[in-house]
Coordinates of C-alpha atoms in Angstrom, one line a residue:
M1 CA 92.0 -13.7 72.2
R2 CA 90.1 -11.2 70.0
G3 CA 92.7 -10.6 68.5
P4 CA 94.1 -14.2 66.8
G5 CA 89.6 -14.6 66.3
R6 CA 89.9 -11.2 64.1
W7 CA 92.6 -12.5 62.3
W8 CA 91.3 -16.1 61.9
G9 CA 87.4 -15.1 61.0
R10 CA 89.0 -12.7 58.0
K11 CA 90.5 -15.3 56.2
T12 CA 88.4 -17.7 53.6
T13 CA 87.9 -21.4 54.0
P14 CA 91.0 -22.0 51.4
E15 CA 93.3 -19.7 53.4
K16 CA 92.4 -21.1 56.6
V17 CA 93.0 -25.1 55.0
E18 CA 96.2 -23.9 54.0
T19 CA 96.8 -22.3 57.4
Y20 CA 96.3 -25.6 58.9
T21 CA 97.9 -27.4 56.3
R22 CA 101.0 -25.5 57.0
W23 CA 100.9 -25.3 60.5
S24 CA 100.3 -29.3 60.5
F25 CA 103.6 -29.5 58.6
H26 CA 105.7 -27.3 60.4
L27 CA 104.6 -29.0 63.5
F28 CA 106.4 -32.7 62.5
G29 CA 109.7 -30.3 62.8
V30 CA 108.7 -29.4 66.0
M31 CA 107.7 -33.5 66.8
E32 CA 111.5 -33.9 65.2
F33 CA 113.4 -31.9 67.2
L34 CA 111.5 -32.9 70.8
S35 CA 111.8 -36.9 70.1
A36 CA 115.2 -36.9 68.4
G37 CA 117.0 -33.5 69.9
V38 CA 116.2 -32.9 73.2
T39 CA 115.6 -36.2 74.4
S40 CA 119.4 -37.6 73.4
F41 CA 120.9 -34.9 75.2
A42 CA 121.0 -36.3 78.8
P43 CA 122.1 -39.7 77.1
L44 CA 124.8 -38.9 75.1
G45 CA 125.9 -36.0 77.7
P46 CA 126.4 -33.0 77.1
R47 CA 128.9 -32.0 74.8
L48 CA 127.9 -34.7 71.9
G49 CA 124.6 -34.6 73.3
G50 CA 125.1 -30.6 72.6
W51 CA 126.1 -31.3 69.1
V52 CA 123.3 -33.8 67.9
L53 CA 120.8 -31.7 69.2
L54 CA 122.1 -28.9 67.1
M55 CA 121.9 -31.2 64.3
V56 CA 118.5 -32.1 65.1
G57 CA 118.0 -28.0 65.3
V58 CA 119.2 -27.1 61.9
H59 CA 118.0 -29.8 60.2
A60 CA 114.2 -29.2 61.3
A61 CA 115.0 -25.2 60.3
V62 CA 115.3 -26.8 56.6
C63 CA 112.1 -28.0 56.7
F64 CA 110.1 -25.8 58.4
A65 CA 112.0 -23.5 55.1
T66 CA 111.2 -26.2 52.8
V67 CA 107.8 -26.5 54.1
S68 CA 106.5 -22.6 53.3
R69 CA 108.4 -22.6 49.9
A70 CA 107.2 -25.7 48.6
L71 CA 103.3 -25.1 49.9
D72 CA 104.3 -21.4 47.5
W73 CA 105.0 -23.3 44.7
T74 CA 102.0 -25.8 44.8
R75 CA 100.1 -22.7 45.0
G76 CA 102.1 -21.1 42.0
R77 CA 103.3 -18.2 44.1
R78 CA 107.1 -19.0 44.0
P79 CA 108.8 -21.3 41.3
Q80 CA 109.5 -24.8 42.8
P81 CA 112.7 -25.1 44.9
V82 CA 114.8 -27.4 44.1
G83 CA 117.5 -25.6 45.4
L84 CA 116.5 -26.3 49.2
L85 CA 114.6 -29.7 48.1
C86 CA 118.4 -31.2 48.0
T87 CA 120.0 -29.1 50.6
L88 CA 117.3 -31.3 52.7
A89 CA 118.3 -34.1 51.6
A90 CA 122.2 -33.4 52.0
V91 CA 121.4 -32.0 54.9
T92 CA 118.9 -35.6 56.1
A93 CA 121.7 -38.3 54.7
A94 CA 124.5 -35.9 56.6
I95 CA 123.0 -36.3 59.4
S96 CA 121.6 -40.0 59.2
A97 CA 124.9 -40.9 58.5
A98 CA 126.2 -39.1 61.7
A99 CA 123.5 -40.5 63.7
L100 CA 124.5 -43.8 62.8
G101 CA 128.3 -43.5 63.4
I102 CA 127.7 -42.5 66.7
A103 CA 125.7 -45.4 67.0
E104 CA 128.5 -47.3 66.0
H105 CA 131.5 -45.5 67.3
G106 CA 130.5 -43.3 69.7
P107 CA 130.4 -43.6 73.4
D108 CA 129.9 -47.5 75.0
G109 CA 126.2 -47.6 76.6
E110 CA 122.7 -48.7 75.6
G111 CA 121.7 -45.4 76.2
V112 CA 123.5 -44.1 73.4
D113 CA 122.8 -46.7 71.0
T114 CA 118.8 -45.7 71.7
A115 CA 119.2 -42.4 71.5
A116 CA 121.4 -42.1 68.3
G117 CA 119.3 -45.2 66.3
G118 CA 116.0 -42.6 66.8
V119 CA 118.0 -39.6 65.7
F120 CA 118.9 -42.1 62.9
G121 CA 115.3 -43.1 62.0
V122 CA 113.7 -39.6 62.8
V123 CA 115.2 -37.6 60.8
L124 CA 115.4 -40.4 57.3
I125 CA 111.4 -40.8 58.5
F126 CA 110.6 -37.1 58.4
G127 CA 112.8 -35.5 55.6
P128 CA 111.6 -37.2 52.7
G129 CA 107.8 -36.9 53.7
I130 CA 109.4 -32.8 54.2
I131 CA 110.4 -33.6 50.0
A132 CA 107.4 -34.9 48.7
L133 CA 106.0 -31.8 49.4
G134 CA 107.7 -30.0 46.9
V135 CA 107.7 -32.6 43.9
R136 CA 104.3 -33.0 41.4
N137 CA 104.7 -36.6 40.7
R138 CA 102.9 -38.5 42.8
R139 CA 105.3 -41.8 42.1
R140 CA 108.5 -39.7 41.9
A141 CA 107.7 -37.9 46.0
F142 CA 106.8 -42.4 47.2
G143 CA 110.3 -42.9 45.7
I144 CA 112.2 -40.3 47.5
A145 CA 111.2 -42.3 50.4
G146 CA 112.2 -45.7 49.5
G147 CA 115.8 -44.4 48.1
F148 CA 116.3 -42.9 51.6
A149 CA 115.3 -46.7 52.8
A150 CA 117.4 -48.0 50.1
G151 CA 120.8 -45.2 51.7
A152 CA 120.1 -46.7 55.2
W153 CA 120.4 -49.7 54.3
A154 CA 123.5 -49.5 52.2
V155 CA 125.2 -47.2 54.9
A156 CA 123.9 -49.9 57.9
V157 CA 125.8 -52.3 56.3
A158 CA 128.9 -49.6 55.6
F159 CA 128.9 -49.1 59.3
G160 CA 129.5 -52.8 60.7
A161 CA 125.7 -53.9 60.7
S162 CA 124.4 -57.2 60.1
P163 CA 121.8 -57.3 56.9
F164 CA 119.1 -58.3 59.0
A165 CA 119.0 -55.8 61.3
A166 CA 120.4 -53.5 58.0
L167 CA 117.1 -54.9 56.8
V168 CA 114.9 -54.2 60.1
T169 CA 116.4 -50.5 60.3
A170 CA 115.4 -50.0 55.7
L171 CA 111.8 -51.2 56.5
I172 CA 111.4 -48.7 59.2
V173 CA 112.8 -46.0 57.5
L174 CA 110.3 -47.1 54.6
L175 CA 107.6 -47.7 56.0
G176 CA 107.6 -44.4 58.1
G177 CA 108.8 -41.8 55.1
T178 CA 106.0 -43.7 52.8
F179 CA 103.3 -42.3 55.4
I180 CA 104.9 -39.2 56.0
A181 CA 104.7 -39.1 51.7
F182 CA 101.6 -39.8 51.4
V183 CA 100.3 -37.7 54.2
A184 CA 102.3 -34.5 52.5
V185 CA 100.8 -35.6 48.1
F186 CA 97.7 -35.6 50.0
S187 CA 97.7 -32.8 52.1
V188 CA 98.8 -31.3 48.7
W189 CA 95.7 -32.5 46.2
L190 CA 92.8 -31.7 49.5
L191 CA 94.6 -28.7 49.3
N192 CA 94.3 -27.9 45.5
A193 CA 90.7 -29.1 45.6
V194 CA 89.6 -26.5 48.2
Y195 CA 91.0 -23.6 46.0
E196 CA 89.2 -25.1 42.9
L197 CA 86.3 -25.5 44.6
D198 CA 86.0 -22.0 46.1
E199 CA 87.0 -20.7 42.5
A200 CA 84.3 -23.0 40.7
R201 CA 81.8 -21.6 43.9
E202 CA 82.9 -17.9 42.0
T203 CA 82.3 -18.6 38.8
R204 CA 79.0 -20.3 39.0
A205 CA 77.5 -17.1 40.8
R206 CA 79.7 -14.8 37.9
L207 CA 78.0 -17.0 35.1
A208 CA 75.0 -16.9 37.3
V209 CA 75.1 -13.3 37.1
A210 CA 75.8 -12.9 33.5
E211 CA 73.3 -15.2 32.1
E212 CA 70.2 -13.0 34.1
R213 CA 71.7 -9.7 31.8
L214 CA 72.1 -12.0 28.7
R215 CA 68.7 -12.9 29.1
F216 CA 66.8 -9.3 30.2
G217 CA 69.1 -8.2 26.7
R218 CA 67.6 -10.6 24.7
D219 CA 64.2 -10.0 26.2
L220 CA 65.0 -6.0 25.5
H221 CA 66.2 -7.3 21.8
D222 CA 62.9 -9.1 21.2
V223 CA 60.8 -6.4 22.1
M224 CA 62.7 -3.3 21.0
G225 CA 63.8 -5.2 17.1
R226 CA 60.7 -5.2 15.6
N227 CA 59.4 -1.3 16.3
L228 CA 63.4 0.1 16.4
A229 CA 63.1 -0.8 11.9
V230 CA 59.7 0.1 11.5
I231 CA 60.2 3.3 13.6
A232 CA 63.8 3.7 11.1
L233 CA 61.5 2.5 7.7
K234 CA 58.2 4.6 8.3
S235 CA 60.2 8.0 9.6
E236 CA 62.5 7.1 6.3
L237 CA 59.2 7.2 3.7
A238 CA 58.2 10.5 5.8
V239 CA 61.4 12.1 5.1
Q240 CA 61.3 11.1 1.4
L241 CA 57.5 12.1 1.2
A242 CA 58.3 15.2 2.9
Q243 CA 60.3 16.3 0.4
R244 CA 57.9 15.6 -2.3
G245 CA 55.4 17.8 -0.3
R246 CA 53.4 14.8 0.1
P247 CA 50.6 14.9 3.1
E248 CA 51.0 12.1 3.9
A249 CA 54.3 12.6 5.7
V250 CA 52.2 13.4 8.6
A251 CA 50.3 10.2 8.9
Q252 CA 53.7 8.0 8.6
M253 CA 55.2 10.9 11.4
V254 CA 52.0 10.1 13.3
E255 CA 52.7 6.6 13.0
V256 CA 56.1 6.7 13.9
Q257 CA 55.0 8.4 17.8
R258 CA 53.0 6.5 18.3
L259 CA 55.2 3.0 17.6
A260 CA 57.4 5.1 19.9
H261 CA 55.0 5.0 22.5
E262 CA 53.6 1.6 22.3
S263 CA 57.9 0.7 22.8
Q264 CA 58.1 3.1 26.0
R265 CA 54.8 1.2 27.2
E266 CA 56.6 -2.6 26.3
V267 CA 60.4 -1.0 27.7
R268 CA 58.2 -0.7 30.7
E269 CA 56.9 -3.9 30.9
V270 CA 60.0 -5.9 30.5
V271 CA 61.5 -4.3 33.4
R272 CA 58.8 -4.6 35.7
G273 CA 58.7 -8.2 34.9
Y274 CA 62.4 -8.0 36.0
R275 CA 61.4 -6.5 39.3
E276 CA 58.9 -7.8 39.9
V277 CA 59.3 -11.5 40.8
D278 CA 57.7 -14.6 41.9
L279 CA 58.0 -15.5 45.3
G280 CA 57.9 -19.0 45.2
A281 CA 60.1 -19.0 42.4
E282 CA 62.8 -17.3 44.6
L283 CA 62.6 -19.6 47.4
A284 CA 63.5 -22.6 45.3
G285 CA 65.9 -20.7 43.5
A286 CA 67.9 -19.7 46.8
Q287 CA 67.7 -23.2 48.5
G288 CA 69.0 -24.6 44.9
V289 CA 71.7 -22.4 45.0
L290 CA 73.1 -22.3 48.6
T291 CA 72.4 -25.8 48.5
A292 CA 74.8 -26.5 45.1
A293 CA 77.4 -23.6 47.4
G294 CA 77.9 -26.3 50.3
I295 CA 75.2 -24.8 52.2
D296 CA 72.7 -26.3 54.8
C297 CA 69.7 -24.8 53.4
T298 CA 66.0 -24.9 55.1
V299 CA 63.1 -23.7 53.5
T300 CA 59.9 -23.5 55.8
G301 CA 56.5 -22.2 55.0
R302 CA 55.2 -21.4 51.2
P303 CA 53.2 -18.1 49.7
P304 CA 49.6 -18.5 49.6
A305 CA 47.7 -18.3 46.3
G306 CA 46.1 -14.5 47.3
L307 CA 49.5 -13.0 48.2
P308 CA 49.4 -9.7 46.2
A309 CA 51.5 -9.4 43.9
G310 CA 53.6 -6.1 45.4
V311 CA 54.4 -8.5 48.4
Q312 CA 55.6 -11.2 46.2
S313 CA 58.2 -9.1 44.1
A314 CA 59.3 -6.8 47.7
L315 CA 59.4 -10.0 49.5
G316 CA 60.8 -12.1 46.5
W317 CA 63.9 -9.6 46.4
V318 CA 64.4 -9.8 49.8
V319 CA 64.8 -13.7 49.5
R320 CA 67.5 -12.7 46.4
E321 CA 69.8 -10.4 48.8
A322 CA 69.8 -12.4 51.5
A323 CA 70.6 -15.4 49.4
T324 CA 73.5 -13.2 47.7
N325 CA 74.5 -11.6 51.4
V326 CA 75.3 -15.3 52.5
L327 CA 77.1 -16.6 49.9
R328 CA 79.4 -13.7 49.8
H329 CA 79.6 -12.9 53.6
G330 CA 81.2 -14.9 56.2
D331 CA 81.7 -18.7 55.9
P332 CA 78.3 -20.3 56.4
R333 CA 77.3 -24.0 56.1
R334 CA 73.3 -23.5 57.1
C335 CA 70.9 -20.9 56.0
G336 CA 67.7 -21.2 57.9
I337 CA 64.2 -19.3 55.5
R338 CA 61.2 -19.0 56.9
L339 CA 58.0 -17.4 56.0
R340 CA 54.5 -17.1 58.0
V341 CA 51.4 -15.5 56.9
S342 CA 48.8 -14.4 59.1
E343 CA 45.7 -12.3 58.4
E344 CA 46.9 -9.1 58.9
R345 CA 51.0 -9.7 58.1
V346 CA 53.1 -11.9 56.4
V347 CA 56.9 -12.1 58.4
L348 CA 60.3 -13.4 56.2
S349 CA 63.6 -14.4 58.1
V350 CA 66.3 -15.5 57.0
E351 CA 69.0 -16.6 59.1
N352 CA 72.2 -18.2 58.6
D353 CA 75.4 -19.1 61.1
G354 CA 79.4 -17.9 59.9
V355 CA 78.9 -14.6 60.4
L356 CA 82.6 -12.8 60.6
P357 CA 83.7 -10.8 63.8
E358 CA 83.5 -7.5 62.5
A359 CA 80.2 -8.1 61.1
E360 CA 78.9 -8.6 64.5
A361 CA 80.8 -6.1 65.6
G362 CA 79.0 -4.0 63.0
G363 CA 75.7 -5.1 63.6
S364 CA 72.8 -3.7 61.5
G365 CA 74.8 -0.7 61.4
S366 CA 76.9 -2.0 58.8
S367 CA 74.2 -2.5 56.1
G368 CA 75.6 -2.1 52.5
S369 CA 73.5 -0.6 50.2
G370 CA 71.5 -3.6 48.9
L371 CA 69.9 -3.5 52.6
A372 CA 69.2 -0.3 52.2
G373 CA 67.4 -0.5 48.7
L374 CA 65.7 -3.4 50.0
R375 CA 64.5 -1.3 53.1
E376 CA 63.3 1.3 50.8
R377 CA 61.3 -1.3 48.9
L378 CA 59.6 -2.7 51.4
A379 CA 58.4 1.5 53.1
E380 CA 56.6 1.7 50.6
I381 CA 53.5 -1.1 51.1
D382 CA 54.5 -0.2 54.4
G383 CA 56.4 -2.8 55.5
T384 CA 60.0 -3.8 57.8
L385 CA 63.2 -4.9 57.7
E386 CA 65.4 -5.6 60.2
A387 CA 69.1 -7.2 60.1
G388 CA 71.9 -8.2 62.2
P389 CA 73.5 -10.4 64.6
A390 CA 71.3 -12.8 66.6
G391 CA 74.0 -14.5 68.6
K392 CA 77.3 -15.7 68.2
G393 CA 78.2 -16.2 64.4
I394 CA 74.6 -15.8 63.5
F395 CA 72.8 -13.2 61.2
R396 CA 69.5 -12.8 60.9
L397 CA 66.6 -10.9 58.5
T398 CA 64.2 -10.1 59.2
A399 CA 61.0 -8.6 56.6
E400 CA 57.8 -8.1 57.9
I401 CA 54.5 -6.4 55.6
P402 CA 51.1 -5.5 56.8
L403 CA 48.0 -7.7 55.2
P404 CA 45.0 -5.7 56.0
S405 CA 43.1 -5.9 53.1
V406 CA 43.8 -9.7 52.2
P407 CA 43.3 -12.4 54.5
A408 CA 44.8 -15.5 54.6
P409 CA 42.6 -18.2 53.3
S410 CA 41.9 -20.8 55.4
G411 CA 43.5 -24.5 55.3
L412 CA 46.6 -22.3 53.7
V413 CA 48.7 -23.6 57.0
P414 CA 52.5 -22.7 56.7
S415 CA 54.1 -26.2 56.1
A416 CA 56.9 -27.4 57.9
A417 CA 58.8 -29.4 55.5
V418 CA 61.8 -28.7 53.4
R419 CA 60.9 -28.1 49.3
S420 CA 63.8 -29.3 47.5
V421 CA 64.3 -27.4 44.5
S422 CA 63.6 -30.6 41.8
E423 CA 59.5 -29.4 43.5
V424 CA 59.6 -25.9 42.8
T425 CA 60.6 -24.7 39.4
P426 CA 61.2 -21.3 39.3

């Protein structure tokens, strides 16, 4: 069980949905073979029943191949299997006609008629439904089921059935084929929607990173643009004055040196502001991002007003890295973030489900450079970071920072209420 579990666990959510869709339609072929082929063997006898079993098996095999090729075409991996769809339509028509011929002109007996009628109906119901997988237009997909129903009525009348009996048969084929076609159309729509949502999630993450880079670039441009322009002008003026032997050139270069030092200081302030984050804003931002990604995220507790800026910055980076790991790894459905503040320490824990089996086996020793960087950042303020499995499919990250000189103000008890993104604006 460990092998199949690991194989299934490595798949993304869209891949799991695609695998489930394939197996579901392959199961239709198995059901057809068992319900129409195997059950007709005994009533029709070894010889005729063997031929019928072979025909139904061939039809089920063609359905298997059509399902695989049609779903690959739906995802853009193969061209549309037009030839295979036509083959399935021809095989369906031939087997249904042969089954109707056996019912009308085969051996006498109620069991023979029942078995042949079952083959006739099952083949005509499953065939159009599988063909609908390879048709993009929904009306055309349902039209195929209607066309096979009309053909069933015509063939039944041609083989001597009464118009009323042929009409009842056609209605049964129409209802069954339309239902299978609807299942096929809905399954393809759902599969495409899941893939599109997953692509939108990745695009949203990339856009968030690009937006942050643009913001940082704009800050640097605002800080450095004016200073660099002034430095360039004063440098040119100093060169001209020096060429003329004017002593004012020294004053201009002193001003250039002052502006350069000021620019360095302002760049450090921008970088410091970029790295030092507000813990409350990061908690609200993480909840908003995870909720937007379809993860049930709850935040318990809030940072007190007297929490040092260094502690807030370190814990803010822990929240940001933890939220990023939740989005990138596994297939989580829920995530809980809890902040506990006491007089001696502050503890931040992030717990999520949906951990892949290989991540559980790796434990905390498989941490990447992101967690290693967090440990280094926390170590500078005597903090610790623990990360690893906390149960089956559960991953927990806990950061703990001592507060020896900053007692928690009285009355600031961690809140158990969950704050929405609209309540705390980053």
